[in-house]
PDB file of C-alpha atoms in Angstrom:
ATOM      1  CA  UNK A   1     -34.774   4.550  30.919  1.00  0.00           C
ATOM      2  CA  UNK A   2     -35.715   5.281  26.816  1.00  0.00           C
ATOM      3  CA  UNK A   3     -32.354   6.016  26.682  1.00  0.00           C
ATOM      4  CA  UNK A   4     -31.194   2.726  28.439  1.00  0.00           C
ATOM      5  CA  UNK A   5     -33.151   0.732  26.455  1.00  0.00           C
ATOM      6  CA  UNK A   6     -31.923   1.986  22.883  1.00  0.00           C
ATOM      7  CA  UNK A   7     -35.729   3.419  22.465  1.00  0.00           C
ATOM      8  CA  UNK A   8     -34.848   6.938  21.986  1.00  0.00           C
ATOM      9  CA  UNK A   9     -33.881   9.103  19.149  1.00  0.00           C
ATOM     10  CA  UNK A  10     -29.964  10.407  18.547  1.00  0.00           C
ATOM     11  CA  UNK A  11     -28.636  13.788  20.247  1.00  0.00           C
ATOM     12  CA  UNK A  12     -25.812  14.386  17.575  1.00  0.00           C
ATOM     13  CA  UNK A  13     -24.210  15.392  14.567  1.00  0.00           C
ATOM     14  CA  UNK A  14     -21.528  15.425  12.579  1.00  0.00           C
ATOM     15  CA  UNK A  15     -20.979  11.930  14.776  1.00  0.00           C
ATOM     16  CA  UNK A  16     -19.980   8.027  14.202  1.00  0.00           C
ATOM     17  CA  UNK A  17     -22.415   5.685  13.699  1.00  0.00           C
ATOM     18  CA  UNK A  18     -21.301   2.171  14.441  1.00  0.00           C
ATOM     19  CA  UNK A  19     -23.185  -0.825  13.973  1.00  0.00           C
ATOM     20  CA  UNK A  20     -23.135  -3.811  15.836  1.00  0.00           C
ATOM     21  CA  UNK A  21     -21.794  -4.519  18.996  1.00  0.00           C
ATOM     22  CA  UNK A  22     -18.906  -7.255  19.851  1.00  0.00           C
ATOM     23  CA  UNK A  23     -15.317  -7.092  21.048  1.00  0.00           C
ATOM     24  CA  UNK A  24     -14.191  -5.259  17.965  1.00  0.00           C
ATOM     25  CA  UNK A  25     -16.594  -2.529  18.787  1.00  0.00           C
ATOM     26  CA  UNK A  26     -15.642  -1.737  22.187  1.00  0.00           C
ATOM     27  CA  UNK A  27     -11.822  -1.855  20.992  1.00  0.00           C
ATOM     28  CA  UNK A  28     -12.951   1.069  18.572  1.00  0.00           C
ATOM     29  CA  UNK A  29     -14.625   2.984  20.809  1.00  0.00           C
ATOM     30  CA  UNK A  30     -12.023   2.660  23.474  1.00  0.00           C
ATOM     31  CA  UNK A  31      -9.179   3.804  20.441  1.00  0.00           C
ATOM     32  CA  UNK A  32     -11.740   6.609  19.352  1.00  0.00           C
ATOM     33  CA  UNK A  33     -11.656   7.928  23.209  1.00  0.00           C
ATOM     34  CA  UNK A  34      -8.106   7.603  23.316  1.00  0.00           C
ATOM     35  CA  UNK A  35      -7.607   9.776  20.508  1.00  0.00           C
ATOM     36  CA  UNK A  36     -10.358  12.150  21.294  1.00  0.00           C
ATOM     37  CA  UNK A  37     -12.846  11.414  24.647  1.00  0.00           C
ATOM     38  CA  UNK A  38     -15.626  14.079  23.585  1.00  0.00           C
ATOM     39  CA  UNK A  39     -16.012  12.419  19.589  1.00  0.00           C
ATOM     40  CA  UNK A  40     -20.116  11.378  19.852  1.00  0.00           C
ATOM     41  CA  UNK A  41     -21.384   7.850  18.681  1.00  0.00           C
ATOM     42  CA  UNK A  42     -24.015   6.300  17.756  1.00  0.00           C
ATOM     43  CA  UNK A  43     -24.475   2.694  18.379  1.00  0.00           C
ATOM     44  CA  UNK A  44     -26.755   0.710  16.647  1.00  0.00           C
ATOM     45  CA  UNK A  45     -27.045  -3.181  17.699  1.00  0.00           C
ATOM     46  CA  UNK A  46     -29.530  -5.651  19.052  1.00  0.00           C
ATOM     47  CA  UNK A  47     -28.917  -5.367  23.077  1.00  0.00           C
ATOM     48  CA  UNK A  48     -30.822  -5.531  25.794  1.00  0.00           C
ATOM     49  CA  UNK A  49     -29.316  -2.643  27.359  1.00  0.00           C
ATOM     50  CA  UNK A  50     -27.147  -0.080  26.209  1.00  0.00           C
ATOM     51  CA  UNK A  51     -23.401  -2.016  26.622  1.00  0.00           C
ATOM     52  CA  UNK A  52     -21.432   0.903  27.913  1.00  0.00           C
ATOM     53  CA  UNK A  53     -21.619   3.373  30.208  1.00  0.00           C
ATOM     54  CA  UNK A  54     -20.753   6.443  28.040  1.00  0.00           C
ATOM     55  CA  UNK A  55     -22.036  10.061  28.143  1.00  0.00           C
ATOM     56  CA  UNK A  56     -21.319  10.291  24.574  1.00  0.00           C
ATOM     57  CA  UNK A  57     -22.502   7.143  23.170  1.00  0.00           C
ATOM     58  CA  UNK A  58     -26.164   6.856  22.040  1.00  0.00           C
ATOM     59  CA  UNK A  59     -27.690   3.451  21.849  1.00  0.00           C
ATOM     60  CA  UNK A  60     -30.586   2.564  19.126  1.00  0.00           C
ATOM     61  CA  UNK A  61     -31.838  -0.873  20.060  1.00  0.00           C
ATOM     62  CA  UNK A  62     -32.608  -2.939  16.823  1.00  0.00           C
ATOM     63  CA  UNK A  63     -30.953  -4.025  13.095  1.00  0.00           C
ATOM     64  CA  UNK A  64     -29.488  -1.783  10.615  1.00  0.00           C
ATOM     65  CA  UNK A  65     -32.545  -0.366   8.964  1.00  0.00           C
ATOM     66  CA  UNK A  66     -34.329   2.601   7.607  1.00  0.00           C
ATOM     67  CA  UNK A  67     -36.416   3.278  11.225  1.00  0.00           C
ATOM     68  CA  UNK A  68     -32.856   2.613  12.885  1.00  0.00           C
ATOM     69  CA  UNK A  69     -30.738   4.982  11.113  1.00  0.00           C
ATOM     70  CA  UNK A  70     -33.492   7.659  11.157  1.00  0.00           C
ATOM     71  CA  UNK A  71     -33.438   7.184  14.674  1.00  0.00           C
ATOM     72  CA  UNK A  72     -29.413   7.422  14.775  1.00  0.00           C
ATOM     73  CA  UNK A  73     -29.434  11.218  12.870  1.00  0.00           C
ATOM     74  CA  UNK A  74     -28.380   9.452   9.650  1.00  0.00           C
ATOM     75  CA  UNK A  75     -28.504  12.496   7.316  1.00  0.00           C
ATOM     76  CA  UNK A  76     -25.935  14.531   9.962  1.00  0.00           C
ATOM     77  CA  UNK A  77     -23.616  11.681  10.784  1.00  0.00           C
ATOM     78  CA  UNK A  78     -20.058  11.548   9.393  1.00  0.00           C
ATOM     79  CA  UNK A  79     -19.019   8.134   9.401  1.00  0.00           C
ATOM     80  CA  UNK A  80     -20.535   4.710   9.185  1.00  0.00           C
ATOM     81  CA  UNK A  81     -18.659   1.867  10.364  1.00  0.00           C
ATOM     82  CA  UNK A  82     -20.548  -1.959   9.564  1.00  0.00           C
ATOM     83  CA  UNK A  83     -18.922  -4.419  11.301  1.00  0.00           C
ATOM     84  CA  UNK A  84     -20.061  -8.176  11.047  1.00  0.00           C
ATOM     85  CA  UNK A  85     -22.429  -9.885  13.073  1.00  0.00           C
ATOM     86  CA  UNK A  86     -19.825 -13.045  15.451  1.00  0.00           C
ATOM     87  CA  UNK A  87     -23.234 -14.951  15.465  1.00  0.00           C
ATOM     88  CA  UNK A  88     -23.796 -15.610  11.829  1.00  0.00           C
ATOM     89  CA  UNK A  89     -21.868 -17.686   9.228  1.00  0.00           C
ATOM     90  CA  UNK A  90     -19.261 -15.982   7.496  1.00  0.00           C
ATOM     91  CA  UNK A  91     -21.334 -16.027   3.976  1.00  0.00           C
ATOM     92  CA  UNK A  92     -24.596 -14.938   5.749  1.00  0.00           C
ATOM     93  CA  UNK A  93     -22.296 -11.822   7.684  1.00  0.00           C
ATOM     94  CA  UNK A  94     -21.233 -10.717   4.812  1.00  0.00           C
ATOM     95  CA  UNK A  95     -24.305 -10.666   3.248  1.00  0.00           C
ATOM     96  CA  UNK A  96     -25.300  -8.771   5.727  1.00  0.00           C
ATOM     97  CA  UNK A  97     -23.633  -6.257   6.189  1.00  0.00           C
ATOM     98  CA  UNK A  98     -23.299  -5.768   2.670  1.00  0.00           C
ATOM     99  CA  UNK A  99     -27.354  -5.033   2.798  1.00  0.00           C
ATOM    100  CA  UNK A 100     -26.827  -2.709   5.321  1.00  0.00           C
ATOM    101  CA  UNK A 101     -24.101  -0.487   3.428  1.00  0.00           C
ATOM    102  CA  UNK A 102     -26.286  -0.373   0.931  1.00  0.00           C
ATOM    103  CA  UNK A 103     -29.360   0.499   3.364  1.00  0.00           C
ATOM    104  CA  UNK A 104     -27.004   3.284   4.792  1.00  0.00           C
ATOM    105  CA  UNK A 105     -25.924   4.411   1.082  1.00  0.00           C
ATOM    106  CA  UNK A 106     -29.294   4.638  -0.322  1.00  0.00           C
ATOM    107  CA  UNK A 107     -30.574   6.618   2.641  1.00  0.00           C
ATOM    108  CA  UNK A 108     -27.167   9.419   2.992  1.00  0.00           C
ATOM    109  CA  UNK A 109     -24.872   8.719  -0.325  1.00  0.00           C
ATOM    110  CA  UNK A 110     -22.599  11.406   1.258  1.00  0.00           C
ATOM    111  CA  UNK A 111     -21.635   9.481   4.350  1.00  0.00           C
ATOM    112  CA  UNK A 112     -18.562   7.722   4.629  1.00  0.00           C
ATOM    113  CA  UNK A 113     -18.627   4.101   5.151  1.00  0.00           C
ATOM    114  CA  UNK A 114     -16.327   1.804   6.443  1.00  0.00           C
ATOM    115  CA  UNK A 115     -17.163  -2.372   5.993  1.00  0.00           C
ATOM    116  CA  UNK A 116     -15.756  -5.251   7.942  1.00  0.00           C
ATOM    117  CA  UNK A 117     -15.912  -8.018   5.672  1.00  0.00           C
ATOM    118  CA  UNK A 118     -14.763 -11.892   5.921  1.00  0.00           C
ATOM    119  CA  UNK A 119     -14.064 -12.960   2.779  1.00  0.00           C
ATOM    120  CA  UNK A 120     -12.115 -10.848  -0.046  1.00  0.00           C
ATOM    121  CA  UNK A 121     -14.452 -11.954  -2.524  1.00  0.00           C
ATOM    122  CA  UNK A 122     -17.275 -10.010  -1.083  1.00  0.00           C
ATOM    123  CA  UNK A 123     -15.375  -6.899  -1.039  1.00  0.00           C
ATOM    124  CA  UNK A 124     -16.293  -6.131  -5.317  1.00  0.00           C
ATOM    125  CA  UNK A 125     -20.043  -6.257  -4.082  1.00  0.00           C
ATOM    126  CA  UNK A 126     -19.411  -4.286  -1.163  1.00  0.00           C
ATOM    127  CA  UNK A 127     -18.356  -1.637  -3.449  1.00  0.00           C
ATOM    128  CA  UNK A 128     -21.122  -1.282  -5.903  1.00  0.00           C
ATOM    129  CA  UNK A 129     -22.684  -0.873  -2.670  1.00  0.00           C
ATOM    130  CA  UNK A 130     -20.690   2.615  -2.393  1.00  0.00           C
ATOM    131  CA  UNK A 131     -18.788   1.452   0.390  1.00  0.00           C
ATOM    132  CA  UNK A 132     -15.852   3.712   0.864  1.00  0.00           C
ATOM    133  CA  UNK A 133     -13.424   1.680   2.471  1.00  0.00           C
ATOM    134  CA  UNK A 134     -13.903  -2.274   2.935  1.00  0.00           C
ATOM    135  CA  UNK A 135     -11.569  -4.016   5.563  1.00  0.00           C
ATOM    136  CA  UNK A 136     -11.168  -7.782   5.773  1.00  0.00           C
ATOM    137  CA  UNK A 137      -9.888  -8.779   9.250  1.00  0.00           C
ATOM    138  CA  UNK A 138      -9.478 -12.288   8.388  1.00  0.00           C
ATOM    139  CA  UNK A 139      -6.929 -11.613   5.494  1.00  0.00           C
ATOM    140  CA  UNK A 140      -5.134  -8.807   7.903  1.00  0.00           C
ATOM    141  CA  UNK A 141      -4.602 -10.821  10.273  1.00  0.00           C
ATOM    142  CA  UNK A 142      -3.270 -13.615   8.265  1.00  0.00           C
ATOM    143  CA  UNK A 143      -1.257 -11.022   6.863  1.00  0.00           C
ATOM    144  CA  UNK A 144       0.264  -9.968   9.656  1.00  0.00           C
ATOM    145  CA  UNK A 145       0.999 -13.367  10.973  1.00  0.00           C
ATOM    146  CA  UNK A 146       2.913 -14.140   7.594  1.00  0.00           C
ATOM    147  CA  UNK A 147       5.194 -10.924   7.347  1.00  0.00           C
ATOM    148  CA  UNK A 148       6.014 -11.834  11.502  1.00  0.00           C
ATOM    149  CA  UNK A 149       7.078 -14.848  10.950  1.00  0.00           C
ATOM    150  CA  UNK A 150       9.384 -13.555   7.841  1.00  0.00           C
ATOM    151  CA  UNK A 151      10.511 -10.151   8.898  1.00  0.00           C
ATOM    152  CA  UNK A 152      10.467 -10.752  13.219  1.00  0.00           C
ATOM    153  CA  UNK A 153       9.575  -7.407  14.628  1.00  0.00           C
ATOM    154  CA  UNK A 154       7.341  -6.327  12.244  1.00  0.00           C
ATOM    155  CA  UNK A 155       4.025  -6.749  14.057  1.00  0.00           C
ATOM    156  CA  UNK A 156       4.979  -4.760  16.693  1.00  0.00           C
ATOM    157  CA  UNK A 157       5.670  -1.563  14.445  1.00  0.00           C
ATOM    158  CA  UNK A 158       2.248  -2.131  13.403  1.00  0.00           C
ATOM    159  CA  UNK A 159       0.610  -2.484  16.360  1.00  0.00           C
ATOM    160  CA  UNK A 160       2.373   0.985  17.429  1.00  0.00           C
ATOM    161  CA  UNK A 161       1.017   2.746  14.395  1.00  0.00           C
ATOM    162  CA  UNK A 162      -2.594   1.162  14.969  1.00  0.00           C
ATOM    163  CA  UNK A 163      -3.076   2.001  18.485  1.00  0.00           C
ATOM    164  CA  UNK A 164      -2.668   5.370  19.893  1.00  0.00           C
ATOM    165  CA  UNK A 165      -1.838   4.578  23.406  1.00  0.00           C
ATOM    166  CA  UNK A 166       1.935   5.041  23.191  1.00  0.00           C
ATOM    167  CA  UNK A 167       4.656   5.961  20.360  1.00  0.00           C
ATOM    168  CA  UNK A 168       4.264   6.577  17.089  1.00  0.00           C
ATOM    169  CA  UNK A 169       0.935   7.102  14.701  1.00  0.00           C
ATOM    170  CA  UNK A 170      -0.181   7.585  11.250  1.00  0.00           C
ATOM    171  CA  UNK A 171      -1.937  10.577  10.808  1.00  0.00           C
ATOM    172  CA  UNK A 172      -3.594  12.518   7.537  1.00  0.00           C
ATOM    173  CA  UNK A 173      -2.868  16.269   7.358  1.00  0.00           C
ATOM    174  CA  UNK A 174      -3.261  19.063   3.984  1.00  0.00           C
ATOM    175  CA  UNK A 175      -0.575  19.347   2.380  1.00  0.00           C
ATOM    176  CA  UNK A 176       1.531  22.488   3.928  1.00  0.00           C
ATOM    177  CA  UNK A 177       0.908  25.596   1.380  1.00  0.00           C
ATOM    178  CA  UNK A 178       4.479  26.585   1.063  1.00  0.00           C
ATOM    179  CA  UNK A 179       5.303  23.231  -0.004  1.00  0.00           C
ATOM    180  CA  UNK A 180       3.166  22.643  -3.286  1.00  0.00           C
ATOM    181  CA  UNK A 181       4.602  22.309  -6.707  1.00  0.00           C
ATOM    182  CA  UNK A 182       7.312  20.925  -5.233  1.00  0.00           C
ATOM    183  CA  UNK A 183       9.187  17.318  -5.682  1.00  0.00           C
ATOM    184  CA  UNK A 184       7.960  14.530  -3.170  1.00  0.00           C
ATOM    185  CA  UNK A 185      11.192  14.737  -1.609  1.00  0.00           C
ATOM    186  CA  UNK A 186      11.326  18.006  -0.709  1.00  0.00           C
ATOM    187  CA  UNK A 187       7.977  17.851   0.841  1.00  0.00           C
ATOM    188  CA  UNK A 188       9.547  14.661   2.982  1.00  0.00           C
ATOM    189  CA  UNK A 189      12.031  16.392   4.234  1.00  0.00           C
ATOM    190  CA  UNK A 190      10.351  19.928   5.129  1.00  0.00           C
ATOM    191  CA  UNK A 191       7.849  17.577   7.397  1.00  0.00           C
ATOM    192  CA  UNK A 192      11.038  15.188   8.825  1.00  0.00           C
ATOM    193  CA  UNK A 193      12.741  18.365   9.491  1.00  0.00           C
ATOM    194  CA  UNK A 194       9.810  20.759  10.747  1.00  0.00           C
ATOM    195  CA  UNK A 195       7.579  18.793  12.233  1.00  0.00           C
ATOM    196  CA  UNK A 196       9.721  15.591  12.760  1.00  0.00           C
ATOM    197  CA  UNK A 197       6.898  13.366  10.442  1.00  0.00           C
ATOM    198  CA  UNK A 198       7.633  11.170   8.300  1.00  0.00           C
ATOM    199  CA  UNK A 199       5.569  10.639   5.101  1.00  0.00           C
ATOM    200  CA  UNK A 200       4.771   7.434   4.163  1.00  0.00           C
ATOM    201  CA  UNK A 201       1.833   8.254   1.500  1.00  0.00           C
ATOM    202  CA  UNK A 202       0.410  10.714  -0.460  1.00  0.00           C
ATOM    203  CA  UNK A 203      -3.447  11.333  -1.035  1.00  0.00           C
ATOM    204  CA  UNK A 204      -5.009  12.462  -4.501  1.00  0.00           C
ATOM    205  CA  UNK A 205      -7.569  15.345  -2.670  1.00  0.00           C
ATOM    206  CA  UNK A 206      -9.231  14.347   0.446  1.00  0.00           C
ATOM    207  CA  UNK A 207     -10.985  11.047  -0.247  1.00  0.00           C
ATOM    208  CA  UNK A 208      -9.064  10.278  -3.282  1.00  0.00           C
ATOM    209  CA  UNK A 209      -6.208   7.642  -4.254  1.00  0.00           C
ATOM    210  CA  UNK A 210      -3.685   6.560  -2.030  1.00  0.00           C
ATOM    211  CA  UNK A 211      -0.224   6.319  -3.369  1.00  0.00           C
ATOM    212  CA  UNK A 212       2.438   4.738  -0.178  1.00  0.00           C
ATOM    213  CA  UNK A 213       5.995   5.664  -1.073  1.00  0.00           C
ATOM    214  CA  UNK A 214       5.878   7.958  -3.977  1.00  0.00           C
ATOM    215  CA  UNK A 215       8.525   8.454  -6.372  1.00  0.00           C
ATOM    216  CA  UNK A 216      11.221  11.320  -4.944  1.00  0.00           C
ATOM    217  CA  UNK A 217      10.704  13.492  -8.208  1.00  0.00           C
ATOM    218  CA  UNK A 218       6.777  13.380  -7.787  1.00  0.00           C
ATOM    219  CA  UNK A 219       5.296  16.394  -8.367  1.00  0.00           C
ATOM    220  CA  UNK A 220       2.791  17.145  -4.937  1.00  0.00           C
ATOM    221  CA  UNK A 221       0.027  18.716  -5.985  1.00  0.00           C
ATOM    222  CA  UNK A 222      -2.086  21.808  -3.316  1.00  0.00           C
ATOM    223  CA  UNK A 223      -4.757  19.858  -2.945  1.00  0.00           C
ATOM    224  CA  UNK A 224      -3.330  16.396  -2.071  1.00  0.00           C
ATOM    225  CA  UNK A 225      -2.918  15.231   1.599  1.00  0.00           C
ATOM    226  CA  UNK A 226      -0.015  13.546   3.778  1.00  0.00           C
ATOM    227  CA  UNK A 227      -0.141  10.530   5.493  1.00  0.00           C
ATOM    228  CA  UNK A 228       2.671  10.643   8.068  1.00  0.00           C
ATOM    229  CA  UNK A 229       3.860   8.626  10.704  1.00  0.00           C
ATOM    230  CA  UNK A 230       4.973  11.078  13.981  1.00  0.00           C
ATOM    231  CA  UNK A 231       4.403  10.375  18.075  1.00  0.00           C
ATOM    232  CA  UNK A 232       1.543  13.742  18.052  1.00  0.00           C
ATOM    233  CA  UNK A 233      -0.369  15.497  15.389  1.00  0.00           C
ATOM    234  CA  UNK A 234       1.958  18.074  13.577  1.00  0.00           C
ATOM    235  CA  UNK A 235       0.200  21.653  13.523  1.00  0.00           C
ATOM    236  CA  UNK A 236      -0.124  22.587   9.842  1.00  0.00           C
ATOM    237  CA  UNK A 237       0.118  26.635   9.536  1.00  0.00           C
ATOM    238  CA  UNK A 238      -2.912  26.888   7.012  1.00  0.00           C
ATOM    239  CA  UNK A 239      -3.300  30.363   7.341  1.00  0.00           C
ATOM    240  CA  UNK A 240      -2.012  31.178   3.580  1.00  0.00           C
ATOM    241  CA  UNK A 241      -4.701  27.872   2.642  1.00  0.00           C
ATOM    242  CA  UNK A 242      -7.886  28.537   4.460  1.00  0.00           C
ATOM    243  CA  UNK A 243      -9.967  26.156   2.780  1.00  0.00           C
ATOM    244  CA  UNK A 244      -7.382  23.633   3.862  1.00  0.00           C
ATOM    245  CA  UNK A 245      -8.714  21.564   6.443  1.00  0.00           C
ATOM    246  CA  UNK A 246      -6.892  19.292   9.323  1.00  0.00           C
ATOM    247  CA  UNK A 247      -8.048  15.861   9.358  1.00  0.00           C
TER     248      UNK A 247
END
């Protein structure tokens, strides 16, 4: 019944902690089971009741705050995604879950946060929050609307890469060992023709700088990552790299 009621204390680690609950949230937790049914969450909102009936869901009943996120394992969670609050004005949501990035930051500066925001111009103080990534849904879905209405097609190629319920998907895998030193291009065709991916990025270590269609005489470095588009996760042999690790 503690556990019903979002009164008891997390089971996990190394798990997602998402906070608050509303449409959005149980489309990411649907796409997170998709793409792997055992990850563990944390859910931290103010229900009643926990929302879904999930084994591996965990609900903490109450606001983003230090008793909260002590309660949801904090210091042995992974990720932490803030999503806004549908019953606030836009200004106030923001506001808000700016203040809880940097409630989440001050408590675990080592987990990885991930902001929905409204407005772009919130996303600079979102970031001196330490946020790691900052999405605004408003100006992605204009976006998306705009490039549709150019380029017809195009949303639906999106949508494919965004979901993982049928065709293709981006994925982020370490850079194959055999392949470093060597010119962009090479490294795009070794994946097209090994593990039929296509690489549409390139990332500076694990959490560093994205770079989407790099130069074909770009130098890829051991340590940098691949962003590639293919219909399964490619296998990376990483026995000659074991400190490589598959994301």
């Amino acid at each position: 019944m503690k556990e019903e009621l979002g009164m008891s204390h997390c089971r996990f680690e190394k798990h997602i902690i998402l906070c608050e609950w509303n449409h959005r949230a149980a489309n990411i937790i649907k796409e997170l089971r998709l793409e792997q049914a055992d990850v563990q969450i944390v859910l931290i909102a103010e229900c009643d009741r926990k929302p879904v009936d999930d084994p591996n869901l965990d609900f903490i009943r109450g606001r983003v705050s230090d008793e909260t996120l002590k309660r949801a394992n904090l210091l042995q969670a992974k990720t932490v995604i803030v999503l806004g609050n549908d019953q606030l004005d836009a200004s106030i949501r923001d506001a808000t879950a700016v203040l809880s990035t940097l409630t989440v930051e001050s408590l675990h500066p080592n987990a990885y946060t991930i902001v929905e925001l409204v407005d772009q111009a919130n996303a600079v103080t979102c970031y001196r929050a330490q946020a790691n990534e900052v999405i605004i849904t408003s100006e992605l879905s204009s976006m998306l609307i705009s490039q549709a209405t150019l380029n017809h097609g195009i949303s639906k190629v999106i949508s494919e890469l965004l979901s993982v319920q049928s065709g293709n998907q981006l994925y982020k895998l370490p850079l194959p060992p055999n392949q470093a030193r060597k010119p962009f291009i090479d490294v795009f065709m070794h994946m097209k023709q090994t593990y039929k991916s296509t690489v549409v990025a390139l990332q500076k270590g694990k959490e560093g700088t994205v770079i989407s269609n790099p130069d074909s005489e770009q130098i890829v470095e051991a340590s940098d990552y691949l962003i590639v588009m293919s219909t399964s996760s490619p296998q990376i042999n990483l026995h000659s790299n074991p400190q490589a690790v598959l994301t």
